[in-house]
Coordinates of C-alpha atoms in Angstrom, one line a residue:
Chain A
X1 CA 6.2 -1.0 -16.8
X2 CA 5.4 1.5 -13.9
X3 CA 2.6 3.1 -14.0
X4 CA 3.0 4.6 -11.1
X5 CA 6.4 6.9 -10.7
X6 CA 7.6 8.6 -8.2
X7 CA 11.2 9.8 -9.7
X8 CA 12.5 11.0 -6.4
X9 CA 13.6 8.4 -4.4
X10 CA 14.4 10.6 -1.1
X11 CA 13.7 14.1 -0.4
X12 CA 15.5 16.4 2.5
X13 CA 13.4 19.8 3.9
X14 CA 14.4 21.9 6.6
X15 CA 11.3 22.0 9.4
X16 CA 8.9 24.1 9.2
X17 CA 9.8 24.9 5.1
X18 CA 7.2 23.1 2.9
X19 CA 7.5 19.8 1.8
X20 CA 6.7 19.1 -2.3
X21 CA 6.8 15.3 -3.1
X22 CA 6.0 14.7 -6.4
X23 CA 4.5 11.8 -8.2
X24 CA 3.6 10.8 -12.2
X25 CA 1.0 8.2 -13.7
X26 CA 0.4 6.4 -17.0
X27 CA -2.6 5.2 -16.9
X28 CA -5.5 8.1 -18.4
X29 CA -8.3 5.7 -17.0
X30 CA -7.3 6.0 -13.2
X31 CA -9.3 8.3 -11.6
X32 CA -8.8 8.1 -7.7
X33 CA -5.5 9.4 -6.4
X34 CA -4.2 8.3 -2.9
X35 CA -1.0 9.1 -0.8
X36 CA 0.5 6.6 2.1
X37 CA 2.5 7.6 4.5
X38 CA 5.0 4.7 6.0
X39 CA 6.7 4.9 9.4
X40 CA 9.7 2.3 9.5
X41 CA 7.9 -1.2 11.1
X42 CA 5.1 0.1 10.4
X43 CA 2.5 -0.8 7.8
X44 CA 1.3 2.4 5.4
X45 CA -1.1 4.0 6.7
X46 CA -3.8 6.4 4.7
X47 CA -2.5 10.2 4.6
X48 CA -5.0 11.9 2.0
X49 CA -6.4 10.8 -1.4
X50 CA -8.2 13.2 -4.3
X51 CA -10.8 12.4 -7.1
X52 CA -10.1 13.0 -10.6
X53 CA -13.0 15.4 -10.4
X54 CA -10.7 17.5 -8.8
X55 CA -7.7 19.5 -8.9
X56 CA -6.8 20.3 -5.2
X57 CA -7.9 18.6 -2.0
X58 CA -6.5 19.8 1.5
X59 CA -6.4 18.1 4.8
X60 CA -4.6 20.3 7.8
X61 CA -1.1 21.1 6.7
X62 CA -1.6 18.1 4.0
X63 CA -2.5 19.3 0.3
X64 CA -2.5 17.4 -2.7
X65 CA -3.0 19.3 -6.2
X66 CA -3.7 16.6 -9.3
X67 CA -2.8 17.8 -12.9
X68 CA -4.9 15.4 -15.2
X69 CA -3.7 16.8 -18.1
X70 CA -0.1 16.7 -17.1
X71 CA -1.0 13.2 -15.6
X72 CA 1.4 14.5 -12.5
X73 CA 0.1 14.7 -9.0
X74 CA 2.0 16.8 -5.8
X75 CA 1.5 16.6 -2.0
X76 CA 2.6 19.5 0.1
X77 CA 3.2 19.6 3.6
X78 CA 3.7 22.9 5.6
X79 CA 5.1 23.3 7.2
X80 CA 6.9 20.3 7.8
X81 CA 7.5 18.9 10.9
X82 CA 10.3 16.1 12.4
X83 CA 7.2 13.4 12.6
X84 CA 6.9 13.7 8.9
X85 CA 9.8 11.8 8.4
X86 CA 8.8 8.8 6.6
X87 CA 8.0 7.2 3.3
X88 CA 5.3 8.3 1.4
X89 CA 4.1 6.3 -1.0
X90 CA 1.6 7.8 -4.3
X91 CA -1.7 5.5 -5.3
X92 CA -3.7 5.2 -8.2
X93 CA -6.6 3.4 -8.9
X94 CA -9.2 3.1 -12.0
X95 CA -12.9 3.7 -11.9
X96 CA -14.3 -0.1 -11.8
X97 CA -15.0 -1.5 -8.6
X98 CA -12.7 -4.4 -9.0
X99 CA -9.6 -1.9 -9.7
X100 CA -6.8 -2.3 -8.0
X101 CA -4.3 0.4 -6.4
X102 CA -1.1 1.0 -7.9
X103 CA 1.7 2.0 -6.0
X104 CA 4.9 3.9 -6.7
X105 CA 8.0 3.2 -4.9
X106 CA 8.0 5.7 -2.5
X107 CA 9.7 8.7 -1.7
X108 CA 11.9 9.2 1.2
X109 CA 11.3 12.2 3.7
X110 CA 13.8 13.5 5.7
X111 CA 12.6 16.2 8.0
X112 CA 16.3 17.9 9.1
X113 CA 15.8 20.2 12.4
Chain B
X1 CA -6.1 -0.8 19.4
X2 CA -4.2 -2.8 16.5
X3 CA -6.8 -3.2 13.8
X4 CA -4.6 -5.2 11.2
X5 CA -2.3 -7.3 12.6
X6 CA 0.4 -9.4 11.5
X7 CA 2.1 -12.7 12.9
X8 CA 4.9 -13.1 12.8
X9 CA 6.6 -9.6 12.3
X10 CA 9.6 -11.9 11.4
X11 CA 10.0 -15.2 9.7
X12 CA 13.2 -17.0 8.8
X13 CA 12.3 -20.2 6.8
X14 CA 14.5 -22.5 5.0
X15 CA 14.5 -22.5 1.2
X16 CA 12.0 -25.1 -0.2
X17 CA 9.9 -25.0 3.4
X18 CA 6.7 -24.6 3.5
X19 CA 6.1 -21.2 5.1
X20 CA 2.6 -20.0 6.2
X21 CA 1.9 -15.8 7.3
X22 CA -0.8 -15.0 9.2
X23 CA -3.5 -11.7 9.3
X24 CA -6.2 -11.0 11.3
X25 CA -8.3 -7.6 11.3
X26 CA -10.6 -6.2 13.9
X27 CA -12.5 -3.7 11.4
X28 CA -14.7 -6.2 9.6
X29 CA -14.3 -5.3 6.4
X30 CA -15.3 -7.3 3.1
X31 CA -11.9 -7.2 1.5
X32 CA -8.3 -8.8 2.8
X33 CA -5.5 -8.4 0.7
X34 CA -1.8 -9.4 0.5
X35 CA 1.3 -7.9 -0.5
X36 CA 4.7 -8.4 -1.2
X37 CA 7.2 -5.7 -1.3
X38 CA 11.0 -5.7 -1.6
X39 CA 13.2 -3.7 -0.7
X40 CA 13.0 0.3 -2.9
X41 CA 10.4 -1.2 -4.9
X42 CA 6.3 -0.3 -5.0
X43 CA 4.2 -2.8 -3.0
X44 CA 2.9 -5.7 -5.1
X45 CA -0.4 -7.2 -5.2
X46 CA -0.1 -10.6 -4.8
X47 CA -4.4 -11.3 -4.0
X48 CA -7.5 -10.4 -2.4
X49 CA -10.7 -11.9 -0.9
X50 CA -14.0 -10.1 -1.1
X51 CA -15.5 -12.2 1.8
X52 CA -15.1 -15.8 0.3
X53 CA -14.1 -14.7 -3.5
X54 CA -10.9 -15.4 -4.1
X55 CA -9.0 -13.1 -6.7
X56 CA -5.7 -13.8 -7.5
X57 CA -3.4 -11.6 -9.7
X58 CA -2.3 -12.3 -12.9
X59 CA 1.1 -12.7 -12.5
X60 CA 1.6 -14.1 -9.0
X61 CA 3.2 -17.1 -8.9
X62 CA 1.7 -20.9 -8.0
X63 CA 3.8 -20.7 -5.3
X64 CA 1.8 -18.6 -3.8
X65 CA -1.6 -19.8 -2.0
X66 CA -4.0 -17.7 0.4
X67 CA -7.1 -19.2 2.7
X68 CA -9.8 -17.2 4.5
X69 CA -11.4 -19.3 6.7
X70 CA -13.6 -16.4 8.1
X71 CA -14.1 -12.5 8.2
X72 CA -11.4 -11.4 10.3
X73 CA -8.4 -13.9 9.1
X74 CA -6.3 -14.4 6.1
X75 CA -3.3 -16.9 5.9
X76 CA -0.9 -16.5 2.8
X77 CA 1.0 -19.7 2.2
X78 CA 4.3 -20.1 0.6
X79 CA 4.3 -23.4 -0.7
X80 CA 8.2 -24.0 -1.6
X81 CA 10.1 -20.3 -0.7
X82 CA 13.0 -19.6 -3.1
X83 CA 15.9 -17.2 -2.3
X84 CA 13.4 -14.5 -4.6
X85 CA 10.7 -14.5 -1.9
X86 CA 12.3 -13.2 0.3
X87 CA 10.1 -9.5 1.0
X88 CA 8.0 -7.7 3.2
X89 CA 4.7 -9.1 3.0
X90 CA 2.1 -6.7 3.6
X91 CA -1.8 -7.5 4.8
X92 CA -4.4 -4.8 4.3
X93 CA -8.3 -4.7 4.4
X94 CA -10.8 -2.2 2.8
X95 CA -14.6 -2.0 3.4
X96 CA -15.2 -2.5 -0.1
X97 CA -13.6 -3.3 -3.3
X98 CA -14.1 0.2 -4.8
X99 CA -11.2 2.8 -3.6
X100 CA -12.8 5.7 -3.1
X101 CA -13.9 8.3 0.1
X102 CA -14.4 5.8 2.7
X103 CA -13.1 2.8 1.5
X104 CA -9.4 3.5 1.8
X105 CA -6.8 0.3 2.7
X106 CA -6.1 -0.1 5.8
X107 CA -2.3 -2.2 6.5
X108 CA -1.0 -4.2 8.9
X109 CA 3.1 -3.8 9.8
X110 CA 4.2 -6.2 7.4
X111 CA 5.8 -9.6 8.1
X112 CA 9.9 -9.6 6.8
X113 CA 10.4 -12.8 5.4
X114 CA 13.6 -14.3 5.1
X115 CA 14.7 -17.2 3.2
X116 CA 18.3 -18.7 3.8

């Protein structure tokens, strides 16, 4: 059973349009939020990540809103750029140190010029 | 500058052949874990070490074995591969056990195993 979705499995944008990948969870007790990004032969590497004790958390052109009640969490890109074309992956982990992360299984960017 | 790093990035083994996958980080963190992902699906957690604590998931096989024999290495072990192992097997370290600010994973590129 996932608790971890991401429904879309790729995603096409146009460059410099914004970017909305999208992401569902479960589990009520995770409370740490994190989003991967993964470059083909590369490992993921950390993008941005956002506390339960928030709703919004922006990094540069990265922002990622969480919806607790909803149990839905978005991160935006804009504008998008040809470098952004990867897989991004969407985290979640509970409040006990001994938590792990749960992934989804990605979401597919393509950044068309 | 690598700070995880894998060897080898590929490995072809035979089906019931002892297999072994090698990580070694230059970030000193507490915590090394492995992975296995296949192909569209999440990444798996297989185990992790908190220094010389071993945790091993529920649900991951006897197959699968994993030494530490100091901070900065981790071997995973595949003790007799089947045609189902064959994955992606991810390494990735963390300062501490708790994921939050500051303590995100950090990956290597992965090792593609390939059982025939």
């Amino acid at each position: 059973d996932q608790q971890v979705k991401q429904n879309s499995p790729s995603l096409s944008v146009q460059e410099g349009r914004i970017s909305i990948l999208n992401c569902d969870y479960t589990n009520s007790m995770f409370d740490y939020f994190l989003w991967y990004k993964k470059y083909p032969a590369e490992g993921p590497t950390f993008l941005i990540s956002i506390s339960s004790i928030k709703d919004k958390n922006e990094d540069g052109r990265f922002t990622v809103f969480l919806n607790k009640s909803a149990k839905h969490l978005s991160l935006h890109i804009v504008p998008s750029q040809p470098g952004d074309s990867a897989v991004y992956f969407c985290a979640a982990s509970g409040g006990d140190r001994d938590d792990k992360i749960i992934f989804g299984k990605g979401t597919r960017l393509h950044i068309l010029p | 500058d690598a700070m995880v790093i894998q060897n080898p990035r590929y490995q072809v083994t035979q089906f019931g052949k002892p297999v072994t996958l090698s990580c070694s980080q230059t970030l000193n963190h507490n915590v090394m874990y492995w992975y296995q992902q296949k192909s569209s699906q999440a990444p798996k957690l297989l185990f992790h070490y908190y220094d010389k604590d071993f945790n091993n998931e529920a649900d991951t096989p006897d197959n699968f074995q994993s030494r530490r024999p100091n901070t900065s290495f981790c071997f995973l072990d595949i003790r007799s591969p089947g045609l189902g192992d064959a994955a992606m097997y991810l390494c990735a370290t963390s300062r501490d056990l708790w994921i939050g600010s500051g303590s995100e994973q950090y990956f290597g590129p992965g090792t593609r195993l390939t059982v025939t």
